[in-house]
Short mmCIF file of C-alpha atoms in Angstrom, two decimals:
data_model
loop_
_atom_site.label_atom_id
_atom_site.label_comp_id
_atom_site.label_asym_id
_atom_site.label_seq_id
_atom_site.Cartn_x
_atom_site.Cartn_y
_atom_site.Cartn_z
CA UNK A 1 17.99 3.05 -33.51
CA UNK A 2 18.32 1.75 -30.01
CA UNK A 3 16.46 -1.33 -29.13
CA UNK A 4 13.71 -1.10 -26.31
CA UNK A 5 14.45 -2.44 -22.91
CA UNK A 6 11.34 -4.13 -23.40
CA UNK A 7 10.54 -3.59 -19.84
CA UNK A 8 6.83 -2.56 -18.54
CA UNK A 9 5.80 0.45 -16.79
CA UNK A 10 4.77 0.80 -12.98
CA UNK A 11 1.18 0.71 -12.53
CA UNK A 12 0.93 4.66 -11.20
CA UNK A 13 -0.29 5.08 -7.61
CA UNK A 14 -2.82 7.14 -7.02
CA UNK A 15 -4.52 7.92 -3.91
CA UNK A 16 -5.77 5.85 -1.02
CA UNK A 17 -8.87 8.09 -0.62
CA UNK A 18 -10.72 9.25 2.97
CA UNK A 19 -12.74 6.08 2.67
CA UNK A 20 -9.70 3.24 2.67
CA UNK A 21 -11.01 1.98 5.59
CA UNK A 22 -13.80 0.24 3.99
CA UNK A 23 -11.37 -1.74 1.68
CA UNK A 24 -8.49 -2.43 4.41
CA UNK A 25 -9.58 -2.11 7.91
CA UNK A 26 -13.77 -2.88 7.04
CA UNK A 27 -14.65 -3.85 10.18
CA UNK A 28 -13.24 -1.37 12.13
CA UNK A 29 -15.75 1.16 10.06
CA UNK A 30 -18.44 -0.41 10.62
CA UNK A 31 -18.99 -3.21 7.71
CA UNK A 32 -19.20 -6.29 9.68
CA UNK A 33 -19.11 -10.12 8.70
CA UNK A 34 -17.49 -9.74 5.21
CA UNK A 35 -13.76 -11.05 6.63
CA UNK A 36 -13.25 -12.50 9.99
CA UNK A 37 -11.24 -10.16 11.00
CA UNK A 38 -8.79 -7.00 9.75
CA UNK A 39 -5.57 -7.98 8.29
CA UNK A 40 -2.63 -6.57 10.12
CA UNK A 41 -4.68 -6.36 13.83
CA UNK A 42 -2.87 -8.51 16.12
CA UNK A 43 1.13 -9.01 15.20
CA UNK A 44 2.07 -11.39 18.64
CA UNK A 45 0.37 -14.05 20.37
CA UNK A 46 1.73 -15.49 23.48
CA UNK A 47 4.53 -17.72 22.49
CA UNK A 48 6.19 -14.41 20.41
CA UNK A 49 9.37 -13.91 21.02
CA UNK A 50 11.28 -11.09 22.35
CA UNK A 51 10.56 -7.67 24.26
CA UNK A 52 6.84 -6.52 23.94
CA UNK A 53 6.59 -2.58 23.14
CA UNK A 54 4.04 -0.47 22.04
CA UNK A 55 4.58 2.19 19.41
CA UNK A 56 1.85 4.68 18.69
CA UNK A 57 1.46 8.34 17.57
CA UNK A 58 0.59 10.51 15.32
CA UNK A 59 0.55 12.42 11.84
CA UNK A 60 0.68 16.01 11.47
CA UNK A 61 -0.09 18.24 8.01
CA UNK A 62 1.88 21.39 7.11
CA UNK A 63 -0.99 23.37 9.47
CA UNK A 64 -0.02 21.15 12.42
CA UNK A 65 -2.89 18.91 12.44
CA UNK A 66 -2.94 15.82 12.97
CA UNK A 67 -4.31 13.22 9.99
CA UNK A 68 -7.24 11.41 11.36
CA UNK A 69 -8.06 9.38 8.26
CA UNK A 70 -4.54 7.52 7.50
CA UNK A 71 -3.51 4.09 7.35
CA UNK A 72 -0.35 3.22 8.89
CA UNK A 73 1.56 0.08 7.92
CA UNK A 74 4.65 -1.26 9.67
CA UNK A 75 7.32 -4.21 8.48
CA UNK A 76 9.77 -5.08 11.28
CA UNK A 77 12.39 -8.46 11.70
CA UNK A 78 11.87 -10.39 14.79
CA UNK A 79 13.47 -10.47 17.49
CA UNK A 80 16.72 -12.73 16.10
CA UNK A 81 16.54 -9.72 13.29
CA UNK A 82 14.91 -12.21 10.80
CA UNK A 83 11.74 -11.54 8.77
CA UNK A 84 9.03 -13.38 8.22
CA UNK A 85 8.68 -13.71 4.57
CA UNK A 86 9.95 -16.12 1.41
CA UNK A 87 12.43 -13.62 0.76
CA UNK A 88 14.60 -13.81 4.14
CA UNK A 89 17.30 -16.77 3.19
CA UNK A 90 19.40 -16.29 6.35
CA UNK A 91 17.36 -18.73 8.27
CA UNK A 92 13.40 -19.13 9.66
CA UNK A 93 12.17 -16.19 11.59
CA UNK A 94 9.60 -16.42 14.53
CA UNK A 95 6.94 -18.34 13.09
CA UNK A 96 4.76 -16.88 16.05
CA UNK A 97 5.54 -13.04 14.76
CA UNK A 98 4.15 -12.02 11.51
CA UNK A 99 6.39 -8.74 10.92
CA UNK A 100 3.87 -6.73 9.45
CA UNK A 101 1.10 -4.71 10.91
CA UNK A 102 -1.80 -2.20 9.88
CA UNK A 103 -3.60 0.74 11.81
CA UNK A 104 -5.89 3.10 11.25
CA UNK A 105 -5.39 6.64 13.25
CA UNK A 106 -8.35 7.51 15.07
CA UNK A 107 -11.12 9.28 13.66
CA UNK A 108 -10.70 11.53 16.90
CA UNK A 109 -7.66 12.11 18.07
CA UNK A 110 -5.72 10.89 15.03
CA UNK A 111 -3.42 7.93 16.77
CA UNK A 112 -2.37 5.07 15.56
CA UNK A 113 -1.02 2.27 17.54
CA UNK A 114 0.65 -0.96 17.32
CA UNK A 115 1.43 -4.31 19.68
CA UNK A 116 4.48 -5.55 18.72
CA UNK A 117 8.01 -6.42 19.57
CA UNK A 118 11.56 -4.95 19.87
CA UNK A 119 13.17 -5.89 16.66
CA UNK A 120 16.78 -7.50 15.97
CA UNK A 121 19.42 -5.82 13.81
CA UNK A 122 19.46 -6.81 10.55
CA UNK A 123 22.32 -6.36 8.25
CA UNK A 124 22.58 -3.59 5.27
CA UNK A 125 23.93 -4.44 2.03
CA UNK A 126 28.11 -4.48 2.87
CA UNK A 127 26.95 -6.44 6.07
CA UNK A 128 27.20 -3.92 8.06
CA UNK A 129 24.42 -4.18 11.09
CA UNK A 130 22.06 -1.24 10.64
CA UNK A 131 20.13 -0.33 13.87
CA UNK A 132 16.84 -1.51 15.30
CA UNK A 133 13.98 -0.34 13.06
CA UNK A 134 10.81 -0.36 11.80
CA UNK A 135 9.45 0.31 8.16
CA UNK A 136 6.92 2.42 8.09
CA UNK A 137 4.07 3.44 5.19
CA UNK A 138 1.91 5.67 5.43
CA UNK A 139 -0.93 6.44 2.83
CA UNK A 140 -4.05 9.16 3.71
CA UNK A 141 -6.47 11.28 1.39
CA UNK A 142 -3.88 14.10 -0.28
CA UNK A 143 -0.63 11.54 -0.06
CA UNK A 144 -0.88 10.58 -3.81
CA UNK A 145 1.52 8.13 -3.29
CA UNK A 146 2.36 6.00 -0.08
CA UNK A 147 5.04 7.40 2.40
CA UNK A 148 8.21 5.38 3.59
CA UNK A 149 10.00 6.04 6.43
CA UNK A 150 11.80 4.37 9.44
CA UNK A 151 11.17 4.55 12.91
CA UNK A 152 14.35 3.95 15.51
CA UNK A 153 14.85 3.17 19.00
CA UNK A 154 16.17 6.23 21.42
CA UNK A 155 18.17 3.73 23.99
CA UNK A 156 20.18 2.85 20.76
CA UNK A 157 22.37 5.48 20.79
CA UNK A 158 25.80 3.63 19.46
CA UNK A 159 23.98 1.65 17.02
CA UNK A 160 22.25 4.21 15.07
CA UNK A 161 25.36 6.91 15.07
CA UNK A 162 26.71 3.74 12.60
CA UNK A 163 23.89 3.08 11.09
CA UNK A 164 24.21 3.15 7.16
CA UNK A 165 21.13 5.18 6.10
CA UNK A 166 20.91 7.70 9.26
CA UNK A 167 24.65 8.30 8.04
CA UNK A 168 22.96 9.39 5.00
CA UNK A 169 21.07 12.18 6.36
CA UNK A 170 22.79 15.43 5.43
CA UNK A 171 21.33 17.61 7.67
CA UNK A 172 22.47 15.93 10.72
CA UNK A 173 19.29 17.73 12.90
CA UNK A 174 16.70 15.53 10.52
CA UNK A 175 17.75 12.30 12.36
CA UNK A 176 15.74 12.84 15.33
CA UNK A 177 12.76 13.45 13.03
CA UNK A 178 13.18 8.74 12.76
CA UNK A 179 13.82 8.54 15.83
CA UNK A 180 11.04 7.69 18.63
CA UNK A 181 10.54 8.99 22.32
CA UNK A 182 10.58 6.30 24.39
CA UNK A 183 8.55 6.07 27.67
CA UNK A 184 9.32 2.06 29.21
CA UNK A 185 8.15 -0.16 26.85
CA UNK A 186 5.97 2.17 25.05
CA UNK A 187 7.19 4.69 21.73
CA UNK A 188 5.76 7.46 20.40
CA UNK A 189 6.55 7.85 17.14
CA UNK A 190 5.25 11.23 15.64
CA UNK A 191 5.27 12.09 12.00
CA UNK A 192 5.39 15.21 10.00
CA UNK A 193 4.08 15.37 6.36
CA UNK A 194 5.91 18.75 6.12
CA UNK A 195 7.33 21.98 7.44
CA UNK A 196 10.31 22.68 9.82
CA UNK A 197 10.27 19.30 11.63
CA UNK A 198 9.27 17.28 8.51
CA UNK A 199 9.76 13.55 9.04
CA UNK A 200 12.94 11.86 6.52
CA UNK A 201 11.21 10.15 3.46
CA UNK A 202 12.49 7.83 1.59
CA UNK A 203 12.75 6.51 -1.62
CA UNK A 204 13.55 3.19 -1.50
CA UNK B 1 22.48 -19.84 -8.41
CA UNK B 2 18.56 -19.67 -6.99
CA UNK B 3 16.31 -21.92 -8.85
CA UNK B 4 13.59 -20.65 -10.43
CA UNK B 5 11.01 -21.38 -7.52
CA UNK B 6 13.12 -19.70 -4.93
CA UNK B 7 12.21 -16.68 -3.54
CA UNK B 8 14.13 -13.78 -5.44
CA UNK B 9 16.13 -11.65 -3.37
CA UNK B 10 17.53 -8.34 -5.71
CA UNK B 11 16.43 -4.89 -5.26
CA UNK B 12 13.67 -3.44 -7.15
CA UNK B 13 14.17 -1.61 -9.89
CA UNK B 14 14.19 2.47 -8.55
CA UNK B 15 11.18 3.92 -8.94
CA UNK B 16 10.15 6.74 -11.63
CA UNK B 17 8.96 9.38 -9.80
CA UNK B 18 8.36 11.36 -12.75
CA UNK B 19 5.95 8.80 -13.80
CA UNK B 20 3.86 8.40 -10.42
CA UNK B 21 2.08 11.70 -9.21
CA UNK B 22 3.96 14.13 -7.54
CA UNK B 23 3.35 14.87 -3.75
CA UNK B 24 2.54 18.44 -4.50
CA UNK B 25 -0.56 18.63 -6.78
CA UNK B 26 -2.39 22.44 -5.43
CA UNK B 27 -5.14 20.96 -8.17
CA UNK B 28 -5.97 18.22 -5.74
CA UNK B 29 -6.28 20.41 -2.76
CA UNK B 30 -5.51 18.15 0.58
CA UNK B 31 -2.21 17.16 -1.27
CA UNK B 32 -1.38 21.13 -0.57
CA UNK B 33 -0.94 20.24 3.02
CA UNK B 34 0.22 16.81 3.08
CA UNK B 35 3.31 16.60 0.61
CA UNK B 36 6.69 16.67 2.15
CA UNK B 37 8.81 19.39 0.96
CA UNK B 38 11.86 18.64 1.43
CA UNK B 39 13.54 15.80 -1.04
CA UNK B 40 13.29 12.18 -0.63
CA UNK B 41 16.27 10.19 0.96
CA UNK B 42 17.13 7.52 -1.54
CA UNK B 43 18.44 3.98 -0.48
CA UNK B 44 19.23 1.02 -2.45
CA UNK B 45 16.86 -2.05 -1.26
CA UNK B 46 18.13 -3.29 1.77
CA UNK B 47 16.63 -7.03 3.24
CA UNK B 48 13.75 -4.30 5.25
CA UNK B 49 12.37 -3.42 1.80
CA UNK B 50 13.36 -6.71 -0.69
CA UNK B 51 11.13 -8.65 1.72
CA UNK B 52 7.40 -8.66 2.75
CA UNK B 53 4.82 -10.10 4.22
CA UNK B 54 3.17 -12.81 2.07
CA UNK B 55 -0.30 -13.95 3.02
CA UNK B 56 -1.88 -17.48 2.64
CA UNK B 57 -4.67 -18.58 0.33
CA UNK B 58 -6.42 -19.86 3.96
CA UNK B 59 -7.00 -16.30 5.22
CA UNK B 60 -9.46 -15.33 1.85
CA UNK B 61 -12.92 -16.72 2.45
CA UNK B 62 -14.97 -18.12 0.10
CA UNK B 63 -16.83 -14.72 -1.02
CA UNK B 64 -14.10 -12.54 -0.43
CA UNK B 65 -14.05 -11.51 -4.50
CA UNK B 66 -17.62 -11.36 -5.10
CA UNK B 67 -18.93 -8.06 -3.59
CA UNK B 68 -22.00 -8.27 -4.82
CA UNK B 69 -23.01 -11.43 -2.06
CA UNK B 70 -20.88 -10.67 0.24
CA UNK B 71 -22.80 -8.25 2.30
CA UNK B 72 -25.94 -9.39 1.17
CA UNK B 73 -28.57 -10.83 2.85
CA UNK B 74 -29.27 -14.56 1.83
CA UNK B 75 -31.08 -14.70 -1.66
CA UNK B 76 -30.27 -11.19 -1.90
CA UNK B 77 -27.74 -9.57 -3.60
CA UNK B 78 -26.50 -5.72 -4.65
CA UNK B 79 -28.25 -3.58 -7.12
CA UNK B 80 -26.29 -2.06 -10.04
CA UNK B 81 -24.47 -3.21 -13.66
CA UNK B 82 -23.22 -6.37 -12.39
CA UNK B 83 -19.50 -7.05 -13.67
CA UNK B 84 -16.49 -9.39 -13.65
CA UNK B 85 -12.74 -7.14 -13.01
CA UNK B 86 -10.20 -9.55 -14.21
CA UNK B 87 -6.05 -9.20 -15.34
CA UNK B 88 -2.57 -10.15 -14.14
CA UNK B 89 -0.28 -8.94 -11.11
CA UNK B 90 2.77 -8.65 -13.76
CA UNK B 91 6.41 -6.88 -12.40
CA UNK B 92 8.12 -4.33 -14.73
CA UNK B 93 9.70 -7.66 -16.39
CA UNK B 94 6.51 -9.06 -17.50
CA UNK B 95 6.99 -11.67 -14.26
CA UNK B 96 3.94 -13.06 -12.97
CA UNK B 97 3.75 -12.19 -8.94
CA UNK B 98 2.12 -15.16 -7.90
CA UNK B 99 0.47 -15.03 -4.68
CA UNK B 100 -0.11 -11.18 -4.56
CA UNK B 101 -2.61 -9.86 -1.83
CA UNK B 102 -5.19 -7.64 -3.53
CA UNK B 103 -7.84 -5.56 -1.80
CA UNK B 104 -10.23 -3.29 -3.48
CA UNK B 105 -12.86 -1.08 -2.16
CA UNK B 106 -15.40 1.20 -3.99
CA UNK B 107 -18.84 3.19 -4.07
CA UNK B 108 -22.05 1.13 -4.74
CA UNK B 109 -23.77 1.88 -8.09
CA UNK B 110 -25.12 5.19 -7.05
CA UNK B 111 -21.91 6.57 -5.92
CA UNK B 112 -22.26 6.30 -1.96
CA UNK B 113 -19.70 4.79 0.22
CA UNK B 114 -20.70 2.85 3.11
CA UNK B 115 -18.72 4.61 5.81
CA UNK B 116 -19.44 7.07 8.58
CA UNK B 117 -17.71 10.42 7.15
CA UNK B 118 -19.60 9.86 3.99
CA UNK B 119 -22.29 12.75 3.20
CA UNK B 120 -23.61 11.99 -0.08
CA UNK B 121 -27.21 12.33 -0.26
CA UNK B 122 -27.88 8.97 -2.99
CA UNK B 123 -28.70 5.85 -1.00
CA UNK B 124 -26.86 3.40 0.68
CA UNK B 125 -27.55 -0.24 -0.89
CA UNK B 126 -28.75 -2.70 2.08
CA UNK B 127 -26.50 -5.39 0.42
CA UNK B 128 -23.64 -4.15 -0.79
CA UNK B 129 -20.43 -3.55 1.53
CA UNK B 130 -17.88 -2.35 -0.82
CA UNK B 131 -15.02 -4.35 -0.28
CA UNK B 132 -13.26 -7.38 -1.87
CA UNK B 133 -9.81 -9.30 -1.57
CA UNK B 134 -8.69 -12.06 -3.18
CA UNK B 135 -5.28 -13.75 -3.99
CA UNK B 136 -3.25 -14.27 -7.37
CA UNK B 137 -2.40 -17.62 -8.44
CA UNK B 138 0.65 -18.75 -9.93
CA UNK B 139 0.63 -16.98 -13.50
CA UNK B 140 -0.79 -13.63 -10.95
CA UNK B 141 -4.19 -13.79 -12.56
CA UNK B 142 -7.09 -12.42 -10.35
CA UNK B 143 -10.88 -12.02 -10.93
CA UNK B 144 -13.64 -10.63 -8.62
CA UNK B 145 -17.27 -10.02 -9.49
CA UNK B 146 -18.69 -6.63 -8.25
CA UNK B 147 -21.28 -3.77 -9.38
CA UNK B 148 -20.10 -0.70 -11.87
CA UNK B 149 -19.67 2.10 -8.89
CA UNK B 150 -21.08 5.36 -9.91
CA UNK B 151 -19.82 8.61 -10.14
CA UNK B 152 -19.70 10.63 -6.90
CA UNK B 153 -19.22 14.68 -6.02
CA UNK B 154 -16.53 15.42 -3.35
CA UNK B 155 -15.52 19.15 -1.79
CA UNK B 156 -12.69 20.23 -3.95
CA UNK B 157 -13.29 22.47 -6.20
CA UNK B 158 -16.97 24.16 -6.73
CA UNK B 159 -18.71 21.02 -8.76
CA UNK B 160 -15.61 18.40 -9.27
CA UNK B 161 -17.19 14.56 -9.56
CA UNK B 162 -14.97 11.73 -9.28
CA UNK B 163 -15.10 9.37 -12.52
CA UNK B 164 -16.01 5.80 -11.28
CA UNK B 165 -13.44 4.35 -9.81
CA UNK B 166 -12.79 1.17 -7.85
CA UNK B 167 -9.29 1.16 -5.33
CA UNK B 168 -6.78 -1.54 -5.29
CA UNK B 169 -4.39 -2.66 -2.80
CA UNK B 170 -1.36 -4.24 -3.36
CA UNK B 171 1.03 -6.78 -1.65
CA UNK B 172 3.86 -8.13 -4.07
CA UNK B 173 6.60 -9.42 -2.75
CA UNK B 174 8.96 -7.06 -0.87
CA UNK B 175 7.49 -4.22 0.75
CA UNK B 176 8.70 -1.46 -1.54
CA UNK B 177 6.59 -2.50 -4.31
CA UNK B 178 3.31 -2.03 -1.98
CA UNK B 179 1.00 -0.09 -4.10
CA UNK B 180 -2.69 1.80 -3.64
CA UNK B 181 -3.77 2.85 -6.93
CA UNK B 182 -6.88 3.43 -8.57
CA UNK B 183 -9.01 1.71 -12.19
CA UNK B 184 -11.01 3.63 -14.08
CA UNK B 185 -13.30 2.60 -16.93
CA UNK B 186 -12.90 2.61 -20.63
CA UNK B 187 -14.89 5.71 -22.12
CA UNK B 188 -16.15 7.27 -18.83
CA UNK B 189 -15.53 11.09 -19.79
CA UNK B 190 -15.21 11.62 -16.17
CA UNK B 191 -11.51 10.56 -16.25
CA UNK B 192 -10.28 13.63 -18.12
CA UNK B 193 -12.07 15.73 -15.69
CA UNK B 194 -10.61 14.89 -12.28
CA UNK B 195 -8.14 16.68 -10.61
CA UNK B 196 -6.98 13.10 -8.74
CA UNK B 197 -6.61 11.72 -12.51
CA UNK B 198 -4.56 14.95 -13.38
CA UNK B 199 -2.05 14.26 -10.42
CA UNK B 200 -0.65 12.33 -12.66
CA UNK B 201 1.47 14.38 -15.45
CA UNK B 202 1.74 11.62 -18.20
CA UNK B 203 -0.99 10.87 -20.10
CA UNK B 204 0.19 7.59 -20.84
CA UNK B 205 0.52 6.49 -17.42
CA UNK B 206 -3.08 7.80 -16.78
CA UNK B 207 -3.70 5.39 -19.83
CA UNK B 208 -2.46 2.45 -17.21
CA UNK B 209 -5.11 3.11 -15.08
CA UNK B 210 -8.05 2.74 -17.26
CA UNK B 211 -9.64 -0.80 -18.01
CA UNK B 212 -11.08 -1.35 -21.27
CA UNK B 213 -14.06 -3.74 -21.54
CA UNK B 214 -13.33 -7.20 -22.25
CA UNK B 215 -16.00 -8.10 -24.66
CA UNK B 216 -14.34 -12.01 -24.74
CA UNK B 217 -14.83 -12.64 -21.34
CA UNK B 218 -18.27 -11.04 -20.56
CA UNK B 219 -20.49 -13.75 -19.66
CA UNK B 220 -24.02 -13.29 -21.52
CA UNK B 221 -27.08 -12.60 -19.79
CA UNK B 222 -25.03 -11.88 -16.72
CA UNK B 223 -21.86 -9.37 -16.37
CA UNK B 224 -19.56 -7.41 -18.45
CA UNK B 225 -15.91 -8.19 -18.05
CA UNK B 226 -13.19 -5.24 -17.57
CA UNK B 227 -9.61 -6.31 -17.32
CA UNK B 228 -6.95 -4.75 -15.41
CA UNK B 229 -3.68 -5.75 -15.14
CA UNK B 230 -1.28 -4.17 -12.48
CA UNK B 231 2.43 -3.64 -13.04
CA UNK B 232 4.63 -4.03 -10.01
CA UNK B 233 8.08 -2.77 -9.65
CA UNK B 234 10.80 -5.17 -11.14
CA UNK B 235 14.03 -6.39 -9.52
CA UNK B 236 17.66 -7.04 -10.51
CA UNK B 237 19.24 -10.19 -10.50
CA UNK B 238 21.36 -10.96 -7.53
CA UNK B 239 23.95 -12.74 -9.38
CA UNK B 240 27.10 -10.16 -8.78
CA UNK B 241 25.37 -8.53 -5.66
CA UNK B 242 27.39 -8.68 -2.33
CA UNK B 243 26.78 -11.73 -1.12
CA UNK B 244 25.91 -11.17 2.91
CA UNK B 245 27.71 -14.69 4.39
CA UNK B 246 30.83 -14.14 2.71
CA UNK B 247 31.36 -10.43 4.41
#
């Protein structure tokens, strides 16, 4: 009889829920003076370095309309294409750029919205650079488990035609679906949870 | 070689997406219009998903894990079974994840959430909030003292209740093991009832989700203890990975 591999299971994901506010974003839904402030709010201060954009949109079902009670979550390198964490051993990143932020979309009009900066290029596995780009999760009420996906930059053109995943992408009219619209220094980044212009997940 | 207080670097282990939930689940209705159809693209971890943010033991204040003060007013504190959730942030090689972010959110003991798109007609509980964090330590054991939430109705089918149920955030330490899940409690009948549960196609993996009361650690005349432990994706060695400088 083979041996076990003796390794555990994944705890299984389940659900964020329509009330995930309260347990990530709590102040912004009303419960006041538990934490200081929500996690994942403010990404720059003033001494960040690099190119300040904005990237905001918005998250459409299979009817067309847009999710109004999702969390949003991006990871990004800084500027140099470094990332702030214990795991990046190619040398410090911006200590003044934490990399990761969190937003709600709007209980209204269903946008989400984030302060941040231009990223670097950051190399794939073979060392290749891969293009500018975000990470992006997204978890909601009926997304049983937590959406990745990447968002890229429109003005680069040359970089992502070589970039290693978009090369993935069989049907070569999907790769718009990661890339953003760009308007100066503001993105829009819309998603689609399904349908004919479903947004690229990925499993990573 | 890395030593063994380095930060590890591999890939995670892929995930089994025969063990998670499907995106489609018509029994849970809003997943009807929110799953992607089309197949996932898979990628191998690349440095955007073997790192993540880490967060400091300064940002967790000093009630952060005790939700049944920290929205209360002084000399006050929430109503309901009082009770201590306790276990291990653990990856898929039994690896402690020291230093893990968790959040947690959940109903008070009546089953009402304290936000604005909530309906339900039980009572909101002047001092209870709902929400918690706190941070592992170094063998990724967490605790956090709270109120048993109840059982609450919720517009799916005709009369479907949702077993109580706290949520759980999760930060390891890249961002592809980031996890939202959700604990249930040992013998609610509830469980086997809910179309959120039955997402989830293995029993056994529903199993993972359910805490059993820790009779050892209850403290008497106060709190029952559940435990919990949370499994995080595993990752490989990077011993005969590519090694980026010497492309």
């Amino acid at each position: 009889m083979l041996r076990s591999r003796d390794v555990l299971r994944e705890t299984p994901s389940q659900t964020a829920g329509p009330y995930v506010h309260i347990g990530l974003m709590p102040n912004s839904c009303g419960i006041e003076g538990v934490y200081a402030g929500d996690l994942g709010t403010t990404m720059v201060n003033e001494k960040t370095l690099g190119e300040r954009i904005t990237v905001s949109g918005r998250i459409f079902d299979g009817a067309d309309a847009p999710v109004r009670d999702a969390i949003v979550e991006i990871w990004q390198a800084d500027s140099a294409g470094l990332y702030n964490s214990p795991g990046e051993r190619r040398g410090t990143a911006d200590p003044n750029f934490t990399g990761w932020g969190r937003s709600a979309t709007s209980s209204e009009d269903g946008v989400f919205r984030f302060e941040t900066i231009k990223p670097g290029r950051v190399p794939f596995k073979d060392g290749r650079l891969m293009a500018p780009h975000l990470t992006v999760w997204i978890v909601a009420r009926g997304i049983n488990i937590g959406l990745h996906t990447r968002l890229y930059f429109p003005e680069d053109a040359e970089a992502n035609a070589a970039d290693p995943l978009l090369l993935r992408i069989e049907h070569r009219a999907r790769v718009e679906t990661m890339i953003a619209k760009r308007s100066g220094n503001d993105y829009i980044f819309d998603i689609h949870l399904q349908g004919s212009s479903e947004t690229v997940f990925l499993d990573i | 070689m890395p030593s063994r207080e380095e930060p590890e670097t591999g890939a995670f282990f892929g995930r089994d997406r025969t063990w998670h939930a499907p995106a489609l689940t018509p029994g849970y209705k809003t997943s009807v219009l929110r799953s992607p159809q089309r197949a996932l693209l898979s990628l191998d971890g690349t440095l955007s998903e073997t790192t993540g943010p880490v967060f400091g033991h300064g940002i967790i204040g000093e009630q952060d894990n005790d939700l049944i003060h920290n929205f209360a007013k002084p000399g006050e504190s929430a109503i309901g079974e009082r009770i201590v959730v306790h276990g291990r942030v653990l990856d898929e090689r039994g690896k402690p994840v020291r230093g893990a972010l968790l959040e947690f959110w959940q109903a008070n003991a009546g089953g009402r959430y304290r936000h604005k798109k909530e309906t339900y007609l039980a009572a909101l509980d002047p001092n209870f909030g709902g929400c918690g964090r706190t941070i592992c330590d170094d063998d990724g054991y967490y605790a956090f003292r709270t109120v048993r939430p109840g059982a609450y109705p919720w517009p799916n089918g005709v009369n479907d209740w949702r077993p109580a149920h706290i949520h759980f955030s999760v930060f390891g330490h890249g961002f592809a093991q980031r996890l939202i899940t959700q604990m249930y409690f040992e013998g609610d009948p509830m469980i086997w009832k809910c179309p959120i549960v039955n997402t989830i196609p293995d029993r056994a993996a529903v199993e993972q989700l359910i805490a059993p009361l820790d009779w050892n650690n209850t403290i008497p005349m106060d709190a029952r203890a559940y435990r919990f432990d949370i499994i995080l994706r595993g990752r490989r060695s990077t011993l005969f990975e590519n090694r980026l400088e010497g492309n």
